[in-house]
Short mmCIF file of C-alpha atoms and ligand atoms in Angstrom, two decimals:
data_model
loop_
_atom_site.label_atom_id
_atom_site.label_comp_id
_atom_site.label_asym_id
_atom_site.label_seq_id
_atom_site.Cartn_x
_atom_site.Cartn_y
_atom_site.Cartn_z
CA MET A 97 -8.20 3.11 22.42
CA THR A 98 -5.90 3.73 25.32
CA ALA A 99 -2.25 4.35 24.60
CA ASP A 100 -1.09 0.76 25.11
CA LYS A 101 0.93 1.10 21.89
CA PRO A 102 1.79 4.08 19.71
CA ARG A 103 -0.68 4.29 16.84
CA LYS A 104 0.53 3.31 13.43
CA PRO A 105 -0.54 5.34 10.38
CA ILE A 106 -3.81 4.56 8.62
CA TYR A 107 -3.71 4.66 4.84
CA PRO A 108 -6.55 6.85 3.47
CA ILE A 109 -9.88 5.07 3.82
CA GLN A 110 -12.09 5.13 0.75
CA SER A 111 -15.03 3.39 2.39
CA LEU A 112 -15.74 2.63 6.06
CA ILE A 113 -18.68 0.26 5.59
CA SER A 114 -19.88 -1.67 2.55
CA ASP A 115 -23.01 -3.76 2.26
CA ILE A 116 -22.87 -7.13 0.61
CA ASP A 117 -25.61 -7.23 -1.93
CA THR A 118 -27.81 -10.21 -1.13
CA THR A 119 -29.91 -9.74 -4.24
CA CYS A 120 -27.50 -12.34 -5.63
CA LEU A 121 -29.31 -14.80 -3.36
CA ARG A 122 -32.63 -14.01 -4.93
CA ARG A 123 -31.13 -14.66 -8.34
CA GLN A 124 -29.80 -17.95 -7.07
CA SER A 125 -33.19 -18.92 -5.62
CA THR A 126 -34.61 -18.59 -9.10
CA LEU A 127 -31.77 -20.72 -10.41
CA SER A 128 -32.21 -23.38 -7.76
CA ARG A 129 -35.72 -24.14 -8.87
CA THR A 130 -34.36 -25.32 -12.17
CA SER A 131 -31.16 -26.96 -10.96
CA ASP A 132 -30.56 -29.37 -8.08
CA THR A 133 -26.89 -28.43 -8.01
CA ALA A 134 -27.31 -24.66 -7.47
CA ARG A 135 -25.70 -23.63 -4.16
CA HIS A 136 -26.08 -20.56 -2.04
CA ARG A 137 -23.03 -20.08 0.08
CA PHE A 138 -20.88 -17.38 1.60
CA ILE A 139 -17.33 -18.63 2.24
CA ILE A 140 -15.58 -16.35 4.73
CA VAL A 141 -11.84 -17.00 5.02
CA GLY A 142 -9.49 -16.18 7.93
CA ASP A 143 -6.13 -14.38 7.75
CA VAL A 144 -4.22 -15.68 4.70
CA HIS A 145 -1.04 -13.53 4.96
CA GLY A 146 0.23 -14.47 1.52
CA MET A 147 -0.16 -18.22 2.11
CA ARG A 148 -1.50 -18.81 -1.40
CA ARG A 149 -1.13 -22.57 -1.53
CA SER A 150 -3.04 -22.95 1.74
CA LEU A 151 -5.80 -20.75 0.35
CA GLN A 152 -6.03 -22.83 -2.81
CA LYS A 153 -6.18 -26.00 -0.70
CA LEU A 154 -9.04 -24.53 1.37
CA LEU A 155 -10.96 -23.42 -1.72
CA ALA A 156 -10.56 -26.92 -3.16
CA LYS A 157 -11.77 -28.50 0.08
CA VAL A 158 -14.97 -26.41 0.15
CA GLU A 159 -15.33 -26.99 -3.62
CA PHE A 160 -15.55 -23.26 -4.14
CA ASP A 161 -17.34 -22.40 -7.36
CA ASN A 162 -18.31 -18.80 -7.99
CA ILE A 163 -20.02 -19.79 -11.22
CA GLN A 164 -22.45 -21.82 -9.09
CA GLY A 165 -23.02 -18.79 -6.91
CA ASP A 166 -20.48 -19.21 -4.09
CA TYR A 167 -19.36 -15.86 -2.74
CA LEU A 168 -15.89 -15.44 -1.25
CA ILE A 169 -15.10 -13.00 1.58
CA PHE A 170 -11.81 -12.36 3.43
CA VAL A 171 -11.55 -11.04 7.00
CA GLY A 172 -8.41 -8.99 6.16
CA ASP A 173 -4.66 -9.55 6.32
CA MET A 174 -4.64 -11.25 2.96
CA THR A 175 -1.12 -9.85 2.57
CA ASN A 176 2.29 -9.60 4.24
CA LYS A 177 4.65 -11.93 6.08
CA GLY A 178 3.85 -15.02 3.99
CA PRO A 179 5.44 -16.03 0.65
CA ASP A 180 2.95 -14.87 -2.02
CA SER A 181 0.83 -11.82 -1.18
CA ALA A 182 0.56 -10.85 -4.85
CA GLY A 183 -0.73 -14.34 -5.71
CA VAL A 184 -3.36 -14.16 -2.96
CA VAL A 185 -4.59 -10.74 -4.12
CA ASP A 186 -4.70 -11.95 -7.73
CA LEU A 187 -6.78 -14.94 -6.69
CA ALA A 188 -9.16 -12.70 -4.70
CA ILE A 189 -9.59 -10.38 -7.71
CA GLN A 190 -10.05 -13.29 -10.10
CA LEU A 191 -12.72 -14.89 -7.87
CA GLU A 192 -14.48 -11.51 -7.38
CA ALA A 193 -14.08 -11.76 -3.63
CA SER A 194 -15.09 -9.13 -1.11
CA ALA A 195 -12.79 -8.36 1.81
CA VAL A 196 -12.10 -5.94 4.62
CA ARG A 197 -8.78 -4.20 5.22
CA GLY A 198 -6.51 -5.77 7.83
CA ASN A 199 -3.76 -4.03 9.79
CA HIS A 200 -1.13 -5.69 7.58
CA ASP A 201 -2.92 -4.73 4.36
CA ASN A 202 -3.02 -1.19 5.77
CA ALA A 203 0.70 -1.27 6.56
CA VAL A 204 1.51 -2.57 3.07
CA LEU A 205 -0.48 0.29 1.48
CA ASP A 206 1.25 2.85 3.69
CA ALA A 207 4.65 1.31 2.91
CA ALA A 208 3.87 1.40 -0.81
CA ALA A 209 3.05 5.11 -0.53
CA GLU A 210 6.26 5.72 1.38
CA LEU A 211 8.28 3.79 -1.22
CA ALA A 212 6.65 5.79 -4.00
CA VAL A 213 7.57 9.07 -2.32
CA ALA A 214 11.11 7.82 -1.70
CA CYS A 215 11.29 7.11 -5.44
CA GLY A 216 10.27 10.68 -6.29
CA ASP A 217 6.53 10.10 -6.85
CA HIS A 218 4.93 12.97 -4.96
CA SER A 219 1.34 11.89 -5.65
CA GLN A 220 1.52 9.83 -2.47
CA VAL A 221 2.82 12.56 -0.14
CA ALA A 222 -0.68 13.51 1.01
CA ALA A 223 -1.51 9.86 1.79
CA LEU A 224 1.41 9.74 4.19
CA LYS A 225 0.54 13.00 5.92
CA THR A 226 -3.17 12.38 6.43
CA PRO A 227 -3.93 10.30 9.51
CA SER A 228 -7.04 8.81 7.90
CA ALA A 229 -9.89 9.19 5.44
CA LEU A 230 -8.30 10.98 2.53
CA PRO A 231 -10.25 9.65 -0.43
CA ASP A 232 -8.84 8.47 -3.72
CA ALA A 233 -5.13 9.08 -3.43
CA PRO A 234 -3.79 8.01 -6.80
CA LEU A 235 -1.33 5.16 -6.66
CA SER A 236 2.09 5.33 -8.21
CA GLU A 237 3.25 3.46 -11.27
CA GLU A 238 4.53 -0.08 -11.20
CA PRO A 239 6.87 -1.75 -10.71
CA MET A 240 8.53 -0.45 -7.57
CA GLU A 241 10.67 -3.49 -6.84
CA SER A 242 13.45 -2.15 -9.08
CA HIS A 243 13.41 1.11 -7.08
CA LEU A 244 13.85 -0.55 -3.70
CA PRO A 245 16.52 1.17 -1.64
CA LYS A 246 19.68 -0.85 -1.37
CA GLY A 247 19.25 -3.69 1.06
CA LEU A 248 15.49 -4.20 0.75
CA ASP A 249 15.98 -6.55 -2.17
CA GLY A 250 17.57 -8.94 0.29
CA ALA A 251 21.06 -8.61 -1.23
CA GLU A 252 22.70 -6.55 1.49
CA PRO A 253 21.70 -4.92 4.75
CA VAL A 254 20.19 -1.43 4.74
CA SER A 255 22.87 1.01 5.76
CA LYS A 256 20.89 4.24 5.71
CA SER A 257 17.31 3.87 4.59
CA PRO A 258 14.86 6.77 4.40
CA LEU A 259 12.09 4.27 5.05
CA THR A 260 11.19 4.30 8.70
CA ARG A 261 7.51 3.59 9.20
CA HIS A 262 7.52 -0.19 8.77
CA GLY A 263 9.67 -3.29 8.95
CA GLU A 264 11.62 -4.63 5.98
CA THR A 265 9.12 -7.42 5.31
CA THR A 266 6.31 -4.89 4.81
CA TYR A 267 8.35 -2.81 2.32
CA ARG A 268 9.26 -5.97 0.46
CA THR A 269 5.59 -7.02 0.23
CA ALA A 270 4.61 -3.49 -0.85
CA SER A 271 7.22 -3.57 -3.61
CA GLN A 272 5.91 -6.88 -4.92
CA LEU A 273 2.35 -5.69 -5.52
CA SER A 274 1.29 -4.23 -8.87
CA VAL A 275 -0.74 -1.03 -9.21
CA SER A 276 -3.97 -2.96 -9.76
CA GLN A 277 -3.29 -5.18 -6.74
CA ARG A 278 -2.64 -2.12 -4.55
CA GLU A 279 -5.72 -0.39 -5.92
CA TRP A 280 -7.84 -3.42 -5.03
CA LEU A 281 -6.46 -3.38 -1.48
CA ALA A 282 -6.87 0.39 -1.11
CA LYS A 283 -10.57 0.23 -2.00
CA LEU A 284 -11.47 -2.34 0.65
CA PRO A 285 -13.83 -1.13 3.36
CA LEU A 286 -13.09 -1.57 7.06
CA MET A 287 -16.45 -3.24 7.69
CA LEU A 288 -18.70 -5.42 5.57
CA ARG A 289 -22.34 -5.73 6.52
CA LEU A 290 -24.14 -8.88 5.45
CA ASN A 291 -27.87 -8.99 6.12
CA LEU A 292 -29.24 -12.47 5.54
CA PRO A 293 -32.80 -13.08 4.28
CA LEU A 294 -35.26 -12.74 7.20
CA ASP A 295 -37.75 -15.22 5.79
CA ARG A 296 -35.95 -18.32 7.10
CA PRO A 297 -34.24 -19.26 10.37
CA SER A 298 -30.47 -18.77 10.64
CA THR A 299 -27.94 -20.39 13.00
CA LEU A 300 -25.91 -17.14 12.89
CA GLY A 301 -28.79 -14.70 13.20
CA HIS A 302 -29.55 -12.38 10.30
CA ASN A 303 -27.19 -9.46 10.97
CA LEU A 304 -23.56 -10.22 10.26
CA VAL A 305 -20.65 -7.79 10.34
CA ILE A 306 -17.21 -8.72 9.02
CA VAL A 307 -14.21 -6.80 10.37
CA HIS A 308 -10.52 -7.58 10.66
CA ALA A 309 -9.86 -7.17 14.38
CA GLY A 310 -12.95 -6.21 16.34
CA LEU A 311 -15.72 -3.87 17.39
CA VAL A 312 -16.52 -2.08 20.65
CA PRO A 313 -19.90 -3.19 22.07
CA GLY A 314 -22.54 -0.47 22.39
CA VAL A 315 -21.02 1.76 19.69
CA ALA A 316 -22.77 2.15 16.30
CA LEU A 317 -20.81 0.84 13.33
CA GLU A 318 -20.53 4.34 11.88
CA LYS A 319 -18.98 5.55 15.16
CA GLN A 320 -16.40 2.78 15.55
CA ASP A 321 -12.80 4.00 15.47
CA PRO A 322 -11.10 2.90 12.21
CA TYR A 323 -7.83 2.24 14.02
CA ASN A 324 -9.53 -0.03 16.55
CA ILE A 325 -11.41 -1.95 13.87
CA ILE A 326 -8.15 -3.20 12.38
CA HIS A 327 -5.95 -3.46 15.51
CA MET A 328 -7.91 -4.24 18.69
CA ARG A 329 -7.71 -7.52 20.57
CA SER A 330 -9.17 -6.89 24.01
CA LEU A 331 -11.34 -4.44 25.94
CA LYS A 332 -11.03 -2.52 29.14
CA ARG A 333 -14.28 -1.86 30.98
CA MET A 334 -14.65 1.73 32.19
CA GLU A 335 -17.31 2.33 34.84
CA GLY A 336 -18.94 5.75 34.74
CA ASP A 337 -22.10 7.59 35.82
CA GLU A 338 -23.98 6.40 32.75
CA GLY A 339 -23.02 2.76 33.17
CA SER A 340 -20.08 0.93 31.71
CA ARG A 341 -18.36 1.62 28.44
CA PHE A 342 -15.34 0.01 26.86
CA GLU A 343 -11.97 1.07 25.60
CA SER A 344 -10.28 -1.18 23.10
CA LEU A 345 -6.72 -2.38 23.50
CA GLU A 346 -4.23 -3.87 21.07
CA GLU A 347 -2.82 -6.12 23.74
CA PHE A 348 -4.18 -9.65 24.03
CA GLY A 349 -5.48 -9.40 27.59
CA GLU A 350 -6.74 -12.33 29.61
CA GLU A 351 -9.96 -12.28 27.60
CA GLY A 352 -10.55 -11.28 23.98
CA TRP A 353 -13.01 -8.48 23.06
CA ALA A 354 -15.36 -11.09 21.57
CA ALA A 355 -16.29 -12.53 24.99
CA GLU A 356 -17.58 -9.10 26.03
CA TRP A 357 -19.30 -8.71 22.67
CA ASP A 358 -21.16 -12.00 23.22
CA ARG A 359 -22.36 -10.94 26.68
CA TRP A 360 -23.43 -7.55 25.35
CA GLN A 361 -25.48 -9.07 22.52
CA GLU A 362 -27.49 -11.18 25.00
CA ARG A 363 -28.88 -7.91 26.36
CA CYS A 364 -29.68 -6.43 22.93
CA GLU A 365 -32.98 -6.68 21.12
CA THR A 366 -31.30 -6.68 17.71
CA ARG A 367 -28.20 -8.83 17.84
CA SER A 368 -25.26 -8.83 15.48
CA THR A 369 -22.76 -11.59 14.86
CA VAL A 370 -19.22 -10.46 14.10
CA ILE A 371 -16.88 -12.47 11.90
CA PHE A 372 -13.26 -11.45 12.42
CA GLY A 373 -9.60 -12.46 12.22
CA HIS A 374 -6.38 -10.94 13.62
CA ASP A 375 -6.12 -12.96 16.84
CA ALA A 376 -3.90 -15.88 15.81
CA LYS A 377 -2.96 -16.63 19.40
CA ARG A 378 -6.51 -17.55 20.32
CA ARG A 379 -6.94 -19.46 17.04
CA LEU A 380 -10.47 -20.44 16.02
CA GLN A 381 -13.02 -18.71 18.29
CA LEU A 382 -16.62 -19.87 18.26
CA GLY A 383 -18.72 -17.50 20.36
CA ASN A 384 -22.49 -17.13 20.36
CA TYR A 385 -22.25 -13.84 18.46
CA SER A 386 -18.63 -13.78 17.32
CA ILE A 387 -16.54 -16.08 15.16
CA GLY A 388 -12.77 -15.59 15.04
CA LEU A 389 -11.19 -17.18 11.97
CA ASP A 390 -7.45 -16.54 12.37
CA SER A 391 -6.27 -20.06 13.11
CA ALA A 392 -2.59 -19.17 12.58
CA CYS A 393 -1.97 -20.60 9.10
CA LEU A 394 0.99 -18.21 8.86
CA TYR A 395 2.62 -20.00 11.77
CA GLY A 396 2.02 -23.45 10.34
CA PHE A 397 -1.38 -24.27 11.82
CA GLN A 398 -4.70 -24.16 9.94
CA LEU A 399 -6.44 -21.88 7.49
CA SER A 400 -10.14 -21.68 8.36
CA ALA A 401 -13.34 -20.80 6.57
CA LEU A 402 -16.82 -20.12 7.86
CA VAL A 403 -19.19 -21.54 5.27
CA ILE A 404 -22.72 -20.13 5.39
CA ILE A 405 -25.21 -22.26 3.50
CA ILE A 406 -28.48 -20.70 2.45
CA SER A 407 -31.13 -23.23 1.56
CA GLU A 408 -34.76 -22.66 0.65
CA SER A 409 -35.89 -23.27 4.23
CA GLU A 410 -32.96 -22.37 6.49
CA ILE A 411 -29.55 -20.76 6.87
CA TYR A 412 -26.85 -22.75 8.65
CA HIS A 413 -23.08 -22.72 8.91
CA GLU A 414 -20.05 -24.93 9.29
CA ILE A 415 -16.32 -24.45 9.81
CA VAL A 416 -13.92 -25.95 7.28
CA GLN A 417 -10.16 -26.04 7.92
CA VAL A 418 -7.04 -27.17 6.08
CA ASP A 419 -3.54 -27.64 7.44
CA CYS A 420 -0.99 -25.07 6.33
CA GLU A 421 0.35 -25.91 2.87
CA ASP A 422 3.05 -23.19 2.72
CA THR A 423 6.35 -22.72 4.53
CA PRO A 424 5.35 -21.26 7.92
CA VAL A 425 6.82 -18.08 9.39
CA PRO A 426 8.12 -18.31 12.98
CA PRO A 427 6.04 -16.18 15.40
CA LYS A 428 7.63 -13.31 17.31
CA MET A 429 8.01 -14.25 20.97
CA LYS A 430 7.86 -12.03 24.02
CA GLU A 431 11.23 -12.52 25.71
CA ASP A 432 10.05 -11.28 29.08
CA THR A 433 8.07 -14.18 30.57
CA ASP A 434 6.69 -11.93 33.33
CA LYS A 435 4.77 -10.00 30.68
CA GLN A 436 3.23 -13.12 29.16
CA THR A 437 -0.49 -13.57 29.70
CA ALA A 438 -2.14 -16.99 30.06
CA THR A 439 -2.92 -16.79 26.33
CA ASP A 440 0.75 -16.07 25.53
CA LYS A 441 1.89 -19.06 27.57
CA GLN A 442 -0.63 -21.34 25.90
CA TRP A 443 0.45 -20.03 22.50
CA TYR A 444 4.17 -20.48 23.08
CA GLY A 445 3.45 -23.89 24.49
CA THR A 446 1.61 -25.04 21.38
CA LYS A 447 3.75 -23.53 18.64
CA ARG A 448 5.60 -25.85 16.33
MN1 MN B 505 -4.06 -8.64 11.79
#
């Protein structure tokens, strides 16, 4: 990643990649022979950002039923900014969902560690000092809301806060999560690999990777930069002696990274489809090998799900959306219109 923005801290990563166990599908296949109603679906949900009512509306619309074998996956940024991050995490835990870590989930974890240290809990000091990949930092005791420095409870402005790494909203979200909710977030991998059964055709191919922000084409999953995975939005092509390579950027750019990813896959023998979020400005993105699911529910637009249906003879997918059901949060605007890209202008033009 080039230095288009100073890097924010990464909370210790417990797992870079996890595989989704598709043996559950084999179990379901056995079930389906005895029941016409057995379903085999992966429901992958875009950035929720604490918009719990919208999430519940979406789950109702897809008739989510984990007892029937539906499997829920989040593309990250389940938390922060919106009204009920704790409620969203509780729902995810209750429904046994899988998820990847988003940049906001990461920030909330880091803020929670900073709050804990500010409250005298030194078990989190190492988590704050390590740039990445410190395993199993124990989390501090709940609740932290009562320990919030003056001003972060919303009563009065912060006069002199020792908390400097994040904005007030992030500390507030961090203080609202329980130990078990933070532990669930902290365990999430940065990438989820989902290999679909090869014995039937699939509209999405058979190799799926779920990440929050993006991947750099031509780089193995194990070699992807953790920071990029949760922050990147675009790519810069670098020409060199050995052909072109890419650097990822946090800035939006005229074209998202996924367009380059799609072109790259066309040249690959084994192709991977990436399911991601993070890019609310571009909203729903339907590429040949990339599906972007952040349709800006936080800002009052839609919450989206990619529904993958696995039948006996084929695998196919559909997009299901609901309108935002929570109070939206106004997006931050770039004041300097000269710095706005075409995507920025389109975004500001369409916001409510
Ligand atoms: Mn994000």
